[in-house]
Coordinates of C-alpha atoms and ligand atoms in Angstrom, one line a residue:
M1 CA 0.0 -0.1 -0.2
L2 CA 1.2 3.5 -0.6
T3 CA 1.2 6.3 2.0
K4 CA 1.5 9.7 1.9
C5 CA 2.9 11.8 4.9
E6 CA 4.6 15.2 6.0
G7 CA 7.6 14.6 8.2
I8 CA 11.2 15.4 9.0
V9 CA 14.1 13.0 8.4
I10 CA 15.6 12.4 12.4
R11 CA 18.2 9.9 11.6
S12 CA 19.9 8.9 8.4
T13 CA 22.0 5.8 8.3
D14 CA 24.0 4.2 5.4
Y15 CA 22.9 0.6 4.9
G16 CA 24.8 -1.6 2.3
E17 CA 26.9 0.2 -0.7
T18 CA 24.0 2.5 -1.8
N19 CA 21.0 2.4 0.6
K20 CA 20.2 4.5 3.6
I21 CA 17.5 3.5 6.2
I22 CA 15.7 6.6 7.2
N23 CA 13.9 7.6 10.6
I24 CA 11.3 10.1 9.7
Y25 CA 9.2 11.6 12.3
T26 CA 5.5 12.6 10.5
R27 CA 2.8 14.4 11.4
E28 CA 0.5 11.4 10.4
F29 CA 1.9 8.6 12.0
G30 CA 4.7 9.6 14.7
K31 CA 8.3 8.0 13.9
I32 CA 8.5 5.6 11.1
G33 CA 11.4 4.0 10.0
V34 CA 12.0 3.5 5.7
M35 CA 14.4 2.0 3.7
A36 CA 15.5 4.5 0.9
R37 CA 17.1 2.6 -1.9
G38 CA 20.1 4.0 -3.6
A39 CA 20.0 7.2 -1.7
K40 CA 23.8 7.2 -1.1
K41 CA 24.2 8.0 -4.5
P42 CA 24.2 11.5 -5.1
S43 CA 22.8 11.0 -8.6
S44 CA 19.5 9.3 -6.6
R45 CA 16.3 11.2 -6.7
L46 CA 16.0 10.0 -3.2
A47 CA 19.6 11.3 -2.2
A48 CA 18.7 15.1 -1.0
I49 CA 15.1 14.1 0.6
S50 CA 16.9 11.1 2.7
Q51 CA 19.3 13.9 4.3
L52 CA 18.9 14.9 8.2
F53 CA 16.5 17.4 9.1
T54 CA 15.2 17.4 5.7
Y55 CA 11.2 18.6 5.9
G56 CA 8.6 17.4 3.3
H57 CA 6.3 14.9 1.9
F58 CA 7.4 11.5 1.6
L59 CA 5.3 8.8 -0.4
I60 CA 6.0 5.5 1.0
Q61 CA 5.5 1.8 0.4
T62 CA 4.1 -0.1 3.5
S63 CA 5.1 -3.6 4.5
K64 CA 4.9 -5.7 7.2
G65 CA 8.6 -4.8 7.8
L66 CA 10.1 -2.2 6.7
G67 CA 8.7 0.6 4.3
T68 CA 10.4 1.7 1.2
L69 CA 10.5 5.1 0.3
Q70 CA 9.3 5.8 -2.9
Q71 CA 9.6 9.4 -3.7
G72 CA 9.7 12.6 -1.6
E73 CA 9.1 16.5 -2.4
M74 CA 11.3 18.9 -0.2
I75 CA 9.6 21.7 1.2
S76 CA 12.7 22.8 3.2
S77 CA 16.4 21.5 3.6
M78 CA 16.9 23.5 6.6
R79 CA 19.9 25.0 4.7
A80 CA 21.0 27.5 7.7
I81 CA 21.4 24.7 9.8
R82 CA 23.2 22.4 7.4
E83 CA 25.4 25.0 6.7
D84 CA 26.7 26.0 10.0
I85 CA 28.5 23.3 12.3
F86 CA 27.1 24.8 15.4
K87 CA 23.4 24.9 14.4
T88 CA 24.0 21.1 13.3
A89 CA 25.5 20.1 16.6
Y90 CA 22.2 21.8 18.5
A91 CA 20.0 20.1 15.8
S92 CA 21.5 16.8 15.9
Y93 CA 21.0 16.9 19.4
I94 CA 17.1 17.9 19.2
V95 CA 16.8 15.1 16.5
E96 CA 18.4 12.5 18.6
L97 CA 16.6 13.3 21.8
L98 CA 13.2 13.0 20.1
D99 CA 14.5 9.6 18.3
K100 CA 15.6 8.2 21.3
S101 CA 12.4 9.0 23.4
V102 CA 9.4 7.9 21.3
E103 CA 8.5 4.6 20.0
D104 CA 7.6 3.9 16.6
K105 CA 4.4 4.4 15.1
K106 CA 2.8 6.5 17.8
T107 CA 0.8 9.2 16.5
N108 CA 1.7 12.9 18.2
P109 CA 1.1 16.0 16.1
Y110 CA 1.7 18.1 19.0
L111 CA 5.1 16.9 18.8
F112 CA 5.4 16.9 15.0
E113 CA 4.6 20.7 15.3
L114 CA 7.3 21.3 18.5
L115 CA 10.0 19.5 16.3
Y116 CA 9.3 21.5 13.4
M117 CA 9.0 25.0 14.9
T118 CA 12.1 24.3 16.9
L119 CA 14.5 23.5 13.8
Q120 CA 12.4 26.0 12.1
Y121 CA 13.4 28.6 14.5
I122 CA 17.5 27.5 14.7
N123 CA 17.0 27.4 10.8
E124 CA 15.9 31.5 11.0
D125 CA 18.7 32.2 13.3
Y126 CA 16.8 32.5 16.7
D127 CA 18.9 31.7 19.7
M128 CA 19.8 27.9 19.4
D129 CA 20.7 27.7 23.3
I130 CA 17.2 28.9 24.1
M131 CA 15.2 26.7 21.5
T132 CA 17.3 23.8 22.4
N133 CA 16.2 24.5 26.2
I134 CA 12.6 24.9 25.2
F135 CA 12.4 21.6 23.3
E136 CA 14.3 20.1 26.5
M137 CA 11.3 21.3 28.7
K138 CA 8.8 20.1 26.4
M139 CA 10.3 16.9 25.6
L140 CA 9.8 16.1 29.7
N141 CA 6.0 14.7 29.8
V142 CA 6.9 12.8 26.8
L143 CA 9.6 11.3 28.9
G144 CA 7.7 10.9 31.7
M145 CA 9.0 13.5 33.8
Y146 CA 6.4 15.9 35.5
P147 CA 8.4 18.8 37.5
I148 CA 6.1 20.9 39.4
M149 CA 6.8 24.3 38.4
N150 CA 3.8 26.5 39.2
Q151 CA 4.0 26.8 42.9
C152 CA 6.5 25.1 45.7
A153 CA 6.7 21.6 45.0
L154 CA 6.9 21.1 48.9
C155 CA 4.6 23.6 50.4
G156 CA 2.3 24.7 47.9
E157 CA 3.1 28.1 48.3
K158 CA 3.2 30.7 45.0
E159 CA 4.7 33.8 46.4
G160 CA 8.6 33.9 47.3
R161 CA 12.2 33.4 46.2
F162 CA 12.4 30.1 44.5
A163 CA 15.4 27.5 43.8
F164 CA 14.8 24.1 41.5
S165 CA 15.4 20.9 43.9
I166 CA 15.9 17.9 41.6
R167 CA 15.1 15.9 44.4
E168 CA 12.0 17.2 45.2
N169 CA 10.9 17.5 41.8
G170 CA 10.2 21.0 40.9
I171 CA 10.8 24.4 42.5
I172 CA 10.8 25.2 46.4
C173 CA 10.3 28.2 48.2
H174 CA 12.9 30.0 50.1
R175 CA 10.7 28.6 53.2
C176 CA 11.8 25.1 52.0
F177 CA 15.2 25.8 51.2
E178 CA 16.4 23.6 54.4
K179 CA 14.3 20.7 53.3
D180 CA 16.7 20.0 50.6
P181 CA 20.0 21.1 51.1
Y182 CA 20.8 20.3 47.6
H183 CA 18.6 22.6 46.0
L184 CA 20.0 24.7 42.8
A185 CA 20.3 28.4 44.1
L186 CA 19.1 29.7 40.6
S187 CA 18.5 33.2 39.9
Q188 CA 14.8 34.4 39.6
P189 CA 14.9 35.2 36.0
A190 CA 16.1 31.7 35.3
I191 CA 13.3 30.0 37.4
K192 CA 10.9 32.3 35.5
L193 CA 12.4 31.3 32.4
L194 CA 12.4 27.4 33.5
R195 CA 8.4 27.8 34.1
L196 CA 8.1 29.7 31.0
F197 CA 9.6 27.1 28.9
Y198 CA 7.6 24.4 30.4
Y199 CA 4.1 26.3 30.1
F200 CA 4.1 28.3 27.3
D201 CA 2.9 27.5 23.8
I202 CA 5.9 27.6 21.4
G203 CA 3.8 29.1 18.3
R204 CA 3.9 32.3 20.5
L205 CA 7.2 32.9 21.0
G206 CA 8.6 36.4 20.7
N207 CA 12.5 37.5 20.8
I208 CA 13.7 36.1 23.9
S209 CA 16.9 37.9 24.7
V210 CA 18.8 35.9 28.2
K211 CA 21.8 37.0 29.5
P212 CA 24.8 34.6 29.1
E213 CA 24.9 33.8 33.0
T214 CA 21.1 33.1 32.8
K215 CA 22.0 30.8 30.2
K216 CA 24.5 28.9 31.8
E217 CA 21.9 28.3 34.7
L218 CA 19.5 27.0 32.8
R219 CA 21.5 24.3 30.6
N220 CA 22.9 23.4 33.9
T221 CA 19.8 22.7 35.6
I222 CA 18.1 21.2 32.5
S223 CA 21.5 18.8 31.9
M224 CA 21.3 17.3 35.7
Y225 CA 17.4 17.1 35.7
Y226 CA 17.7 15.0 32.7
D227 CA 20.6 13.0 33.8
E228 CA 19.1 12.6 37.4
Y229 CA 15.6 11.1 35.4
S230 CA 15.5 10.6 32.1
G231 CA 17.9 7.6 31.7
L232 CA 19.2 8.8 28.3
H233 CA 22.6 8.8 27.2
L234 CA 23.0 10.5 23.7
K235 CA 26.2 11.1 21.6
S236 CA 25.0 14.2 20.0
K237 CA 24.6 15.3 23.6
R238 CA 28.3 15.0 24.5
F239 CA 29.3 16.4 21.4
L240 CA 27.3 19.6 21.7
D241 CA 28.8 20.0 25.0
Q242 CA 32.4 19.9 23.6
I243 CA 31.6 22.1 20.4
D244 CA 29.7 24.4 22.8
H245 CA 33.2 25.1 24.8
L246 CA 34.6 26.2 21.1
R247 CA 31.9 28.3 20.4
Q248 CA 32.0 30.2 23.8
S249 CA 36.1 31.0 23.0
F250 CA 34.8 32.1 19.6
D251 CA 32.2 34.5 21.2
R252 CA 34.6 35.8 23.4
N253 CA 37.1 37.0 20.7
Ligands
ZN301 ZN1 7.8 25.6 50.2

């Protein structure tokens, strides 16, 4: 049977001399794996459409096992991502995080939209650290992590100064700080941003400008929280951390 879908290539692996196996995250079916015959050959009509980050329409011959990609129509190659090593590193982490977090063929149009908008914003030169942090905060529920971000996770108080507690799974207020001696003493702007990233609708993103110190707080907190609860160990994340040191040394010059 032939099926048409809209999707983004989130993994592309060489298979044999000339073929590729690609994972596509689709609006209609969630994650699917397909064989792209001949796609390793530059002359193949499937070569461009099988590249990582490609957004397009795909025509797939479905079967019991792996489907076969028949043809594709590119909507965007996410060219700006492809041509920038830093953007590539961030986007690679985003697609690997998604790939490792979802099962095959579980439809989630909300997640498709999140992936599409995150990559599109990075492609359009929005702040890649912030886009990545938003994506990470929005992926928490998909991974079964539900931090309490709208009130103190211990006493329920909504007013006061807040810190983040990995142990208590959310923010805690200054009255409760001593109950978790290992709480992360974040600045209040960092707390507000974590809350915002978790709850707000990415489609309504304006221009967020965040100080470098605050970005560092966000990155460290989210990384520690993921390390504690997600069970994920992503190659692209290690690479991202390495390349980020490099980027910071460029920025200083
Ligand atoms: Zn409290």
